[in-house]
Short mmCIF file of C-alpha atoms in Angstrom, two decimals:
data_model
loop_
_atom_site.label_atom_id
_atom_site.label_comp_id
_atom_site.label_asym_id
_atom_site.label_seq_id
_atom_site.Cartn_x
_atom_site.Cartn_y
_atom_site.Cartn_z
CA ASP A 1 0.00 0.00 0.00
CA ALA A 2 1.12 3.53 -0.74
CA ASP A 3 2.56 5.52 2.14
CA VAL A 4 0.79 8.74 1.11
CA THR A 5 -2.67 8.54 -0.41
CA GLN A 6 -4.87 11.22 -1.86
CA THR A 7 -8.58 11.22 -2.60
CA PRO A 8 -10.07 11.83 -5.03
CA ARG A 9 -7.52 11.24 -7.80
CA ASN A 10 -9.53 13.19 -10.33
CA ARG A 11 -12.32 15.69 -9.85
CA ILE A 12 -14.29 17.92 -12.15
CA THR A 13 -16.37 20.61 -10.53
CA LYS A 14 -18.08 23.89 -11.31
CA THR A 15 -17.21 27.43 -10.38
CA GLY A 16 -18.45 28.33 -6.91
CA LYS A 17 -18.58 24.79 -5.55
CA ARG A 18 -16.83 23.80 -2.33
CA ILE A 19 -14.27 21.06 -2.80
CA MET A 20 -12.25 19.06 -0.30
CA LEU A 21 -9.13 17.11 -1.18
CA GLU A 22 -7.95 14.58 1.37
CA CYS A 23 -4.53 13.26 2.20
CA SER A 24 -3.58 10.38 4.48
CA GLN A 25 -0.16 9.04 5.34
CA THR A 26 1.14 5.94 7.08
CA LYS A 27 4.75 7.08 7.42
CA GLY A 28 4.25 8.49 10.91
CA HIS A 29 5.58 11.88 9.83
CA ASP A 30 4.65 15.04 11.69
CA ARG A 31 5.06 17.37 8.72
CA MET A 32 2.54 17.54 5.92
CA TYR A 33 2.30 19.84 2.91
CA TRP A 34 -0.06 20.76 0.10
CA TYR A 35 1.31 21.86 -3.28
CA ARG A 36 -0.19 22.71 -6.60
CA GLN A 37 1.51 22.14 -9.91
CA ASP A 38 0.79 24.19 -13.00
CA PRO A 39 2.52 23.61 -16.32
CA GLY A 40 5.87 25.41 -16.44
CA LEU A 41 5.63 26.60 -12.84
CA GLY A 42 6.87 23.67 -10.81
CA LEU A 43 5.41 22.91 -7.39
CA ARG A 44 4.10 25.79 -5.33
CA LEU A 45 3.42 25.50 -1.63
CA ILE A 46 -0.16 26.20 -0.53
CA TYR A 47 -0.14 25.25 3.17
CA TYR A 48 2.01 23.24 5.50
CA SER A 49 1.58 21.77 8.95
CA PHE A 50 4.25 20.70 11.42
CA ASP A 51 1.84 19.00 13.79
CA VAL A 52 -1.87 18.83 14.51
CA LYS A 53 -1.89 22.24 16.21
CA ASP A 54 0.38 24.00 13.74
CA ILE A 55 -0.87 25.28 10.38
CA ASN A 56 1.07 27.70 8.18
CA LYS A 57 0.36 29.49 4.93
CA GLY A 58 2.58 28.87 1.96
CA GLU A 59 3.23 31.16 -0.97
CA ILE A 60 -0.20 30.77 -2.61
CA SER A 61 -2.74 30.20 0.18
CA ASP A 62 -5.43 32.64 -0.99
CA GLY A 63 -8.64 30.80 -1.85
CA TYR A 64 -7.63 27.69 0.07
CA SER A 65 -8.01 26.44 3.63
CA VAL A 66 -6.73 23.34 5.38
CA SER A 67 -7.54 21.10 8.29
CA ARG A 68 -5.17 18.76 10.13
CA GLN A 69 -7.57 16.27 11.62
CA ALA A 70 -4.87 13.96 12.97
CA GLN A 71 -1.19 13.34 12.56
CA ALA A 72 -1.98 11.18 9.55
CA LYS A 73 -4.62 13.35 7.85
CA PHE A 74 -4.38 16.74 6.17
CA SER A 75 -7.23 18.09 4.06
CA LEU A 76 -7.25 20.95 1.57
CA SER A 77 -10.46 22.85 0.87
CA LEU A 78 -11.42 25.21 -1.89
CA GLU A 79 -14.27 27.18 -0.38
CA SER A 80 -15.55 28.51 -3.68
CA ALA A 81 -13.69 26.99 -6.59
CA ILE A 82 -12.66 29.15 -9.54
CA PRO A 83 -11.29 28.09 -12.95
CA ASN A 84 -7.73 29.26 -12.24
CA GLN A 85 -7.59 26.69 -9.45
CA THR A 86 -7.55 24.01 -12.11
CA ALA A 87 -4.27 22.22 -11.42
CA LEU A 88 -2.59 19.07 -10.18
CA TYR A 89 -2.51 19.00 -6.39
CA PHE A 90 0.05 17.05 -4.39
CA CYS A 91 0.18 16.22 -0.74
CA ALA A 92 3.58 15.46 0.78
CA THR A 93 5.03 14.48 4.15
CA SER A 94 8.45 14.71 5.71
CA ALA A 95 9.94 13.55 8.94
CA TYR A 96 11.92 16.49 10.17
CA ARG A 97 12.99 19.81 8.78
CA GLY A 98 14.65 20.46 5.48
CA LEU A 99 17.19 17.67 5.70
CA ASP A 100 14.52 15.04 5.21
CA THR A 101 13.12 14.53 1.77
CA GLN A 102 9.47 14.83 1.05
CA TYR A 103 7.29 11.85 0.22
CA PHE A 104 4.58 12.69 -2.24
CA GLY A 105 1.12 11.32 -2.78
CA PRO A 106 -0.08 10.35 -6.26
CA GLY A 107 -1.69 13.72 -6.92
CA THR A 108 -5.26 14.93 -7.49
CA ARG A 109 -6.15 16.40 -10.85
CA LEU A 110 -8.78 19.08 -10.28
CA THR A 111 -10.67 20.77 -13.08
CA VAL A 112 -12.90 23.74 -12.31
CA LEU A 113 -15.29 24.57 -15.14
CA ILE B 1 8.82 34.44 -3.06
CA LEU B 2 12.22 32.99 -3.87
CA ASN B 3 13.27 32.32 -7.44
CA VAL B 4 14.64 28.85 -8.13
CA GLU B 5 15.57 28.37 -11.76
CA GLN B 6 16.28 25.16 -13.59
CA SER B 7 17.85 24.96 -17.00
CA PRO B 8 17.30 23.82 -19.57
CA GLN B 9 13.52 23.42 -19.42
CA SER B 10 13.72 20.33 -21.59
CA LEU B 11 16.40 18.14 -23.05
CA HIS B 12 16.35 15.46 -25.73
CA VAL B 13 19.32 13.09 -25.85
CA GLN B 14 20.17 9.77 -27.43
CA GLU B 15 20.62 6.63 -25.40
CA GLY B 16 24.19 6.49 -24.17
CA ASP B 17 24.71 10.25 -24.10
CA SER B 18 25.80 11.88 -20.88
CA THR B 19 23.96 14.98 -19.86
CA ASN B 20 23.73 17.57 -17.13
CA PHE B 21 21.41 20.28 -15.98
CA THR B 22 21.42 23.12 -13.52
CA CYS B 23 19.47 24.36 -10.52
CA SER B 24 20.15 27.99 -9.54
CA PHE B 25 19.07 29.49 -6.24
CA PRO B 26 19.73 32.59 -4.13
CA SER B 27 23.14 32.26 -2.51
CA SER B 28 22.39 34.54 0.43
CA ASN B 29 20.75 31.97 2.69
CA PHE B 30 21.12 28.21 2.45
CA TYR B 31 19.97 25.25 4.51
CA ALA B 32 19.60 22.37 2.06
CA LEU B 33 18.89 21.44 -1.53
CA HIS B 34 16.99 18.38 -2.72
CA TRP B 35 16.83 16.72 -6.12
CA TYR B 36 13.73 14.77 -7.12
CA ARG B 37 12.93 12.60 -10.08
CA TRP B 38 9.37 12.79 -11.41
CA GLU B 39 8.20 10.25 -13.93
CA THR B 40 5.05 10.89 -15.92
CA ALA B 41 1.88 9.83 -14.08
CA LYS B 42 3.83 9.17 -10.91
CA SER B 43 4.80 11.20 -7.85
CA PRO B 44 8.15 12.94 -7.39
CA GLU B 45 10.72 10.74 -5.65
CA ALA B 46 13.79 11.95 -3.85
CA LEU B 47 17.23 11.47 -5.38
CA PHE B 48 19.60 13.48 -3.21
CA VAL B 49 19.72 15.73 -0.17
CA MET B 50 22.63 18.16 -0.29
CA THR B 51 23.64 20.32 2.60
CA LEU B 52 27.27 21.40 2.41
CA ASN B 53 29.14 23.52 -0.09
CA GLY B 54 31.14 21.16 -2.26
CA ASP B 55 28.84 18.21 -1.58
CA GLU B 56 28.91 15.51 -4.21
CA LYS B 57 26.32 12.73 -4.19
CA LYS B 58 26.07 9.70 -6.44
CA LYS B 59 23.45 7.06 -7.08
CA GLY B 60 24.31 4.68 -9.88
CA ARG B 61 24.76 6.72 -13.07
CA ILE B 62 23.32 9.88 -11.54
CA SER B 63 25.39 12.32 -9.53
CA ALA B 64 25.00 15.84 -8.20
CA THR B 65 27.24 18.63 -7.02
CA LEU B 66 26.55 21.70 -4.94
CA ASN B 67 28.02 25.20 -4.84
CA THR B 68 26.28 27.25 -2.17
CA LYS B 69 28.57 30.26 -2.52
CA GLU B 70 27.56 30.86 -6.11
CA GLY B 71 24.07 29.40 -5.76
CA TYR B 72 23.89 26.41 -8.07
CA SER B 73 23.72 22.65 -8.18
CA TYR B 74 24.40 20.38 -11.14
CA LEU B 75 22.79 17.03 -11.81
CA TYR B 76 24.71 14.68 -14.11
CA ILE B 77 23.49 11.54 -15.82
CA LYS B 78 26.16 9.33 -17.33
CA GLY B 79 25.21 7.12 -20.25
CA SER B 80 21.52 8.06 -20.33
CA GLN B 81 19.00 5.26 -20.72
CA PRO B 82 15.36 5.50 -21.84
CA GLU B 83 14.28 4.74 -18.26
CA ASP B 84 15.99 7.97 -17.18
CA SER B 85 13.30 9.91 -19.04
CA ALA B 86 11.57 12.02 -16.42
CA THR B 87 11.34 15.54 -15.07
CA TYR B 88 14.09 16.37 -12.59
CA LEU B 89 13.10 18.86 -9.90
CA CYS B 90 15.27 20.69 -7.44
CA ALA B 91 13.95 22.10 -4.17
CA PHE B 92 15.79 24.90 -2.41
CA ILE B 93 15.38 25.09 1.36
CA PRO B 94 16.64 28.44 2.75
CA ASP B 95 15.61 27.54 6.29
CA PHE B 96 14.19 24.35 7.67
CA ASN B 97 10.58 25.32 7.18
CA LYS B 98 9.90 25.89 3.49
CA PHE B 99 10.63 24.19 0.22
CA TYR B 100 10.90 26.21 -3.00
CA PHE B 101 10.76 24.03 -6.09
CA GLY B 102 12.11 24.87 -9.51
CA SER B 103 9.96 24.20 -12.56
CA GLY B 104 12.05 21.19 -13.50
CA THR B 105 14.08 19.92 -16.42
CA LYS B 106 12.23 17.42 -18.60
CA LEU B 107 14.60 14.81 -19.96
CA ASN B 108 13.69 12.59 -22.90
CA VAL B 109 16.11 9.81 -23.77
CA LYS B 110 15.60 8.27 -27.20
CA PRO B 111 16.52 4.63 -27.75
#
């Protein structure tokens, strides 16, 4: 079984709808991250969490919110989806600080019509 | 927002060719640099973690070097194989909290 899972894997929705993307991990890591990937722009950090009580904004947090329900679960919400939020979304985990690599989930492809 | 640049954006080589590409980052503040390999329809997977100026890492035919004073890292692939085809991402970590990814170099190795 995969260490980092994301649901759903693909989602098509309409402008204005609320969407939640879920991430679960079995690696026992404290740190979890949400990124979005747009063609030609690499991975951009949306939110990150160092433990259940610690949530931090990344470089592109506007229009998104997150919830860390447990050490193993980190959800990303789009309160009112807009077309420019169409992207590939990745969840990642890491054990400790910047010396530990990130382990990525399989990605969620979100299309907002 | 920090600027992490990777060049070239894409590269087409023949099987057996050796190749290299660059990750450039601000040299003013450095904690670590990661290299990831990202195959199509899969998730990025870590290749190297580099922390010290002058670091050299090697895994099979792939190696990487780091120059923190001038703000760049090179990734080398010796004798490229079709299975090396992927996008190679670098992530610059100026402190231990945030990762800044480059846009990647897409490598295509033709048999």
